[in-house]
Amino acid sequence: MSELILLVADGDRRALRSIYQRESTRLFGIANAVLRDRDAAADAVHDAFVRIAARAGQYDQTRGVASAWLGAIVRYAALDIARARGREIPSDDPALGDSAIAPEAIELLDAKAEGARLRACLLTLEERIRNGILLAFVHGLSHAEVAAKLGEPLGTVKSWIRRGLLRLRECLA
């Protein structure tokens, strides 16, 4: 995937299309988890690919894996949409489009393996650090919202999340 991003940085549109074909389902899942709205998630994925095309030259292989970089771009695009429209509380009514789309069987197996690894690494973290990371990256809360929810100072929460992410990176490497 890193090679494709480098090709995109050089203006290769076929490489961007290849990234889209390989990653769009997973990235849509990330956006949908944040937004819980299929149409908004599709918009977030579109916005993210515009950003990927524009920022591919900023990707640094030494700072992390390509899939994490792509996921972060989609997550931030989804959060931008969520902030722009305000927080909505999704219902549990699947007829309203609030349910997640089931990934393909192969992708599901791959996601299970990656998920198991991530869960194992998360369990190595202290509970408060793990909770901060989950609130920020799974539930899409800002650092300030995490601090308020945990009843801790903002600087403390930022430090916990940063240290936790560094530990996760080491564990997943």
PDB file of C-alpha atoms in Angstrom:
ATOM      1  CA  MET A   1       0.000   0.000   0.000  1.00  0.00           C
ATOM      2  CA  SER A   2       2.891   2.372   0.769  1.00  0.00           C
ATOM      3  CA  GLU A   3       4.110   2.051  -2.800  1.00  0.00           C
ATOM      4  CA  LEU A   4       0.696   3.039  -4.128  1.00  0.00           C
ATOM      5  CA  ILE A   5       0.613   6.133  -1.927  1.00  0.00           C
ATOM      6  CA  LEU A   6       4.028   7.144  -3.254  1.00  0.00           C
ATOM      7  CA  LEU A   7       2.724   6.727  -6.809  1.00  0.00           C
ATOM      8  CA  VAL A   8      -0.292   8.885  -5.942  1.00  0.00           C
ATOM      9  CA  ALA A   9       2.138  11.545  -4.690  1.00  0.00           C
ATOM     10  CA  ASP A  10       3.659  11.486  -8.175  1.00  0.00           C
ATOM     11  CA  GLY A  11       0.207  12.063  -9.718  1.00  0.00           C
ATOM     12  CA  ASP A  12      -0.646   8.471 -10.670  1.00  0.00           C
ATOM     13  CA  ARG A  13      -4.454   8.333 -10.832  1.00  0.00           C
ATOM     14  CA  ARG A  14      -4.485   4.561 -11.384  1.00  0.00           C
ATOM     15  CA  ALA A  15      -2.699   4.133  -8.058  1.00  0.00           C
ATOM     16  CA  LEU A  16      -5.373   6.234  -6.349  1.00  0.00           C
ATOM     17  CA  ARG A  17      -8.067   4.103  -7.993  1.00  0.00           C
ATOM     18  CA  SER A  18      -6.288   0.953  -6.810  1.00  0.00           C
ATOM     19  CA  ILE A  19      -6.179   2.272  -3.232  1.00  0.00           C
ATOM     20  CA  TYR A  20      -9.877   3.053  -3.479  1.00  0.00           C
ATOM     21  CA  GLN A  21     -10.705  -0.439  -4.758  1.00  0.00           C
ATOM     22  CA  ARG A  22      -8.678  -2.107  -2.008  1.00  0.00           C
ATOM     23  CA  GLU A  23      -9.549   0.110   0.955  1.00  0.00           C
ATOM     24  CA  SER A  24     -12.898   1.823   0.362  1.00  0.00           C
ATOM     25  CA  THR A  25     -15.008  -0.792   2.159  1.00  0.00           C
ATOM     26  CA  ARG A  26     -12.817  -0.695   5.260  1.00  0.00           C
ATOM     27  CA  LEU A  27     -12.620   3.089   5.180  1.00  0.00           C
ATOM     28  CA  PHE A  28     -16.377   3.353   4.746  1.00  0.00           C
ATOM     29  CA  GLY A  29     -16.731   1.221   7.876  1.00  0.00           C
ATOM     30  CA  ILE A  30     -14.565   3.659   9.826  1.00  0.00           C
ATOM     31  CA  ALA A  31     -16.567   6.657   8.609  1.00  0.00           C
ATOM     32  CA  ASN A  32     -19.864   4.903   9.284  1.00  0.00           C
ATOM     33  CA  ALA A  33     -18.754   4.003  12.816  1.00  0.00           C
ATOM     34  CA  VAL A  34     -18.117   7.685  13.525  1.00  0.00           C
ATOM     35  CA  LEU A  35     -21.136   9.122  11.727  1.00  0.00           C
ATOM     36  CA  ARG A  36     -23.713   6.303  11.853  1.00  0.00           C
ATOM     37  CA  ASP A  37     -25.140   7.647   8.624  1.00  0.00           C
ATOM     38  CA  ARG A  38     -24.401   5.876   5.335  1.00  0.00           C
ATOM     39  CA  ASP A  39     -24.771   8.950   3.141  1.00  0.00           C
ATOM     40  CA  ALA A  40     -22.556  11.065   5.396  1.00  0.00           C
ATOM     41  CA  ALA A  41     -20.033   8.207   5.601  1.00  0.00           C
ATOM     42  CA  ALA A  42     -19.911   8.048   1.799  1.00  0.00           C
ATOM     43  CA  ASP A  43     -19.289  11.805   1.752  1.00  0.00           C
ATOM     44  CA  ALA A  44     -16.497  11.373   4.311  1.00  0.00           C
ATOM     45  CA  VAL A  45     -14.829   8.689   2.184  1.00  0.00           C
ATOM     46  CA  HIS A  46     -15.063  10.945  -0.862  1.00  0.00           C
ATOM     47  CA  ASP A  47     -13.592  13.886   1.073  1.00  0.00           C
ATOM     48  CA  ALA A  48     -10.868  11.612   2.406  1.00  0.00           C
ATOM     49  CA  PHE A  49      -9.827  10.463  -1.069  1.00  0.00           C
ATOM     50  CA  VAL A  50      -9.621  14.076  -2.210  1.00  0.00           C
ATOM     51  CA  ARG A  51      -7.329  14.678   0.793  1.00  0.00           C
ATOM     52  CA  ILE A  52      -5.328  11.517   0.076  1.00  0.00           C
ATOM     53  CA  ALA A  53      -4.717  12.660  -3.493  1.00  0.00           C
ATOM     54  CA  ALA A  54      -3.667  16.102  -2.292  1.00  0.00           C
ATOM     55  CA  ARG A  55      -1.536  14.954   0.664  1.00  0.00           C
ATOM     56  CA  ALA A  56       0.028  11.716  -0.557  1.00  0.00           C
ATOM     57  CA  GLY A  57       3.402  13.456  -0.645  1.00  0.00           C
ATOM     58  CA  GLN A  58       3.173  13.978   3.125  1.00  0.00           C
ATOM     59  CA  TYR A  59       2.930  10.242   3.865  1.00  0.00           C
ATOM     60  CA  ASP A  60       6.003   9.007   5.755  1.00  0.00           C
ATOM     61  CA  GLN A  61       6.477   5.239   5.889  1.00  0.00           C
ATOM     62  CA  THR A  62       8.693   5.535   8.958  1.00  0.00           C
ATOM     63  CA  ARG A  63       5.849   7.029  11.038  1.00  0.00           C
ATOM     64  CA  GLY A  64       3.346   4.224  10.544  1.00  0.00           C
ATOM     65  CA  VAL A  65       1.669   1.782   8.221  1.00  0.00           C
ATOM     66  CA  ALA A  66      -0.224   3.022   5.197  1.00  0.00           C
ATOM     67  CA  SER A  67      -3.566   1.564   6.272  1.00  0.00           C
ATOM     68  CA  ALA A  68      -3.411   3.508   9.543  1.00  0.00           C
ATOM     69  CA  TRP A  69      -2.592   6.722   7.657  1.00  0.00           C
ATOM     70  CA  LEU A  70      -5.559   6.182   5.339  1.00  0.00           C
ATOM     71  CA  GLY A  71      -7.804   5.345   8.295  1.00  0.00           C
ATOM     72  CA  ALA A  72      -6.790   8.511  10.112  1.00  0.00           C
ATOM     73  CA  ILE A  73      -7.594  10.658   7.082  1.00  0.00           C
ATOM     74  CA  VAL A  74     -11.054   9.099   6.794  1.00  0.00           C
ATOM     75  CA  ARG A  75     -11.649   9.427  10.522  1.00  0.00           C
ATOM     76  CA  TYR A  76     -10.770  13.122  10.458  1.00  0.00           C
ATOM     77  CA  ALA A  77     -12.971  13.665   7.397  1.00  0.00           C
ATOM     78  CA  ALA A  78     -15.856  11.969   9.229  1.00  0.00           C
ATOM     79  CA  LEU A  79     -15.239  14.042  12.353  1.00  0.00           C
ATOM     80  CA  ASP A  80     -15.239  17.210  10.249  1.00  0.00           C
ATOM     81  CA  ILE A  81     -18.659  16.253   8.878  1.00  0.00           C
ATOM     82  CA  ALA A  82     -19.934  15.372  12.363  1.00  0.00           C
ATOM     83  CA  ARG A  83     -18.781  18.723  13.733  1.00  0.00           C
ATOM     84  CA  ALA A  84     -20.269  20.597  10.787  1.00  0.00           C
ATOM     85  CA  ARG A  85     -23.716  19.103  11.257  1.00  0.00           C
ATOM     86  CA  GLY A  86     -23.637  18.846  15.049  1.00  0.00           C
ATOM     87  CA  ARG A  87     -23.954  15.680  17.040  1.00  0.00           C
ATOM     88  CA  GLU A  88     -26.874  13.481  16.083  1.00  0.00           C
ATOM     89  CA  ILE A  89     -28.004  10.550  18.134  1.00  0.00           C
ATOM     90  CA  PRO A  90     -28.625   7.559  15.883  1.00  0.00           C
ATOM     91  CA  SER A  91     -31.644   5.386  16.472  1.00  0.00           C
ATOM     92  CA  ASP A  92     -31.629   1.621  16.631  1.00  0.00           C
ATOM     93  CA  ASP A  93     -34.083   1.420  13.745  1.00  0.00           C
ATOM     94  CA  PRO A  94     -32.301  -0.354  10.850  1.00  0.00           C
ATOM     95  CA  ALA A  95     -34.889   1.040   8.438  1.00  0.00           C
ATOM     96  CA  LEU A  96     -33.385   4.478   9.001  1.00  0.00           C
ATOM     97  CA  GLY A  97     -29.935   3.440   7.762  1.00  0.00           C
ATOM     98  CA  ASP A  98     -28.226   3.446  11.159  1.00  0.00           C
ATOM     99  CA  SER A  99     -26.977  -0.111  10.897  1.00  0.00           C
ATOM    100  CA  ALA A 100     -23.492  -0.946   9.683  1.00  0.00           C
ATOM    101  CA  ILE A 101     -22.945  -2.586   6.335  1.00  0.00           C
ATOM    102  CA  ALA A 102     -21.670  -6.137   6.558  1.00  0.00           C
ATOM    103  CA  PRO A 103     -18.226  -6.439   4.925  1.00  0.00           C
ATOM    104  CA  GLU A 104     -17.384  -9.171   2.470  1.00  0.00           C
ATOM    105  CA  ALA A 105     -16.403 -12.546   3.954  1.00  0.00           C
ATOM    106  CA  ILE A 106     -12.674 -12.230   3.146  1.00  0.00           C
ATOM    107  CA  GLU A 107     -12.529  -8.717   4.536  1.00  0.00           C
ATOM    108  CA  LEU A 108     -14.370  -9.919   7.633  1.00  0.00           C
ATOM    109  CA  LEU A 109     -11.735 -12.594   8.254  1.00  0.00           C
ATOM    110  CA  ASP A 110      -8.937 -10.078   7.750  1.00  0.00           C
ATOM    111  CA  ALA A 111     -10.653  -7.589  10.024  1.00  0.00           C
ATOM    112  CA  LYS A 112     -11.087 -10.259  12.705  1.00  0.00           C
ATOM    113  CA  ALA A 113      -7.358 -11.032  12.661  1.00  0.00           C
ATOM    114  CA  GLU A 114      -6.408  -7.357  12.811  1.00  0.00           C
ATOM    115  CA  GLY A 115      -9.058  -6.723  15.440  1.00  0.00           C
ATOM    116  CA  ALA A 116      -7.801  -9.563  17.626  1.00  0.00           C
ATOM    117  CA  ARG A 117      -4.285  -8.171  17.474  1.00  0.00           C
ATOM    118  CA  LEU A 118      -5.478  -4.685  18.307  1.00  0.00           C
ATOM    119  CA  ARG A 119      -7.645  -5.961  21.186  1.00  0.00           C
ATOM    120  CA  ALA A 120      -4.681  -7.866  22.616  1.00  0.00           C
ATOM    121  CA  CYS A 121      -2.534  -4.738  22.444  1.00  0.00           C
ATOM    122  CA  LEU A 122      -5.283  -2.587  23.963  1.00  0.00           C
ATOM    123  CA  LEU A 123      -5.500  -4.988  26.912  1.00  0.00           C
ATOM    124  CA  THR A 124      -1.842  -4.295  27.724  1.00  0.00           C
ATOM    125  CA  LEU A 125      -2.690  -0.638  28.415  1.00  0.00           C
ATOM    126  CA  GLU A 126      -3.856   0.739  31.736  1.00  0.00           C
ATOM    127  CA  GLU A 127      -7.644   0.953  31.876  1.00  0.00           C
ATOM    128  CA  ARG A 128      -7.786   4.763  31.972  1.00  0.00           C
ATOM    129  CA  ILE A 129      -5.481   5.064  28.952  1.00  0.00           C
ATOM    130  CA  ARG A 130      -7.419   2.384  27.076  1.00  0.00           C
ATOM    131  CA  ASN A 131     -10.721   4.158  27.844  1.00  0.00           C
ATOM    132  CA  GLY A 132      -9.342   7.479  26.615  1.00  0.00           C
ATOM    133  CA  ILE A 133      -8.189   5.958  23.344  1.00  0.00           C
ATOM    134  CA  LEU A 134     -11.471   4.155  22.787  1.00  0.00           C
ATOM    135  CA  LEU A 135     -13.516   7.274  23.492  1.00  0.00           C
ATOM    136  CA  ALA A 136     -11.392   9.308  21.078  1.00  0.00           C
ATOM    137  CA  PHE A 137     -10.889   6.853  18.233  1.00  0.00           C
ATOM    138  CA  VAL A 138     -13.922   4.591  18.378  1.00  0.00           C
ATOM    139  CA  HIS A 139     -16.560   7.013  19.593  1.00  0.00           C
ATOM    140  CA  GLY A 140     -15.044  10.034  17.833  1.00  0.00           C
ATOM    141  CA  LEU A 141     -14.886  12.313  20.870  1.00  0.00           C
ATOM    142  CA  SER A 142     -12.473  15.235  20.924  1.00  0.00           C
ATOM    143  CA  HIS A 143      -9.775  15.339  23.598  1.00  0.00           C
ATOM    144  CA  ALA A 144     -11.831  17.926  25.490  1.00  0.00           C
ATOM    145  CA  GLU A 145     -14.916  15.695  25.361  1.00  0.00           C
ATOM    146  CA  VAL A 146     -12.886  12.709  26.578  1.00  0.00           C
ATOM    147  CA  ALA A 147     -11.513  14.790  29.451  1.00  0.00           C
ATOM    148  CA  ALA A 148     -15.015  15.888  30.441  1.00  0.00           C
ATOM    149  CA  LYS A 149     -16.391  12.347  30.224  1.00  0.00           C
ATOM    150  CA  LEU A 150     -13.540  10.927  32.336  1.00  0.00           C
ATOM    151  CA  GLY A 151     -13.471  13.866  34.733  1.00  0.00           C
ATOM    152  CA  GLU A 152      -9.765  14.456  34.180  1.00  0.00           C
ATOM    153  CA  PRO A 153      -7.767  17.544  33.116  1.00  0.00           C
ATOM    154  CA  LEU A 154      -7.399  18.028  29.363  1.00  0.00           C
ATOM    155  CA  GLY A 155      -3.582  17.913  29.449  1.00  0.00           C
ATOM    156  CA  THR A 156      -3.648  14.646  31.365  1.00  0.00           C
ATOM    157  CA  VAL A 157      -6.008  13.041  28.872  1.00  0.00           C
ATOM    158  CA  LYS A 158      -3.892  14.229  25.938  1.00  0.00           C
ATOM    159  CA  SER A 159      -0.807  12.711  27.564  1.00  0.00           C
ATOM    160  CA  TRP A 160      -2.585   9.414  28.237  1.00  0.00           C
ATOM    161  CA  ILE A 161      -3.796   9.149  24.661  1.00  0.00           C
ATOM    162  CA  ARG A 162      -0.403  10.027  23.195  1.00  0.00           C
ATOM    163  CA  ARG A 163       1.440   7.525  25.418  1.00  0.00           C
ATOM    164  CA  GLY A 164      -1.171   4.893  24.711  1.00  0.00           C
ATOM    165  CA  LEU A 165      -0.912   5.355  20.954  1.00  0.00           C
ATOM    166  CA  LEU A 166       2.867   5.067  21.138  1.00  0.00           C
ATOM    167  CA  ARG A 167       2.531   1.822  23.103  1.00  0.00           C
ATOM    168  CA  LEU A 168      -0.012   0.500  20.616  1.00  0.00           C
ATOM    169  CA  ARG A 169       2.305   1.309  17.732  1.00  0.00           C
ATOM    170  CA  GLU A 170       5.107  -0.640  19.418  1.00  0.00           C
ATOM    171  CA  CYS A 171       2.818  -3.558  20.173  1.00  0.00           C
ATOM    172  CA  LEU A 172       1.414  -3.729  16.640  1.00  0.00           C
ATOM    173  CA  ALA A 173       4.807  -3.379  14.932  1.00  0.00           C
TER     174      ALA A 173
END
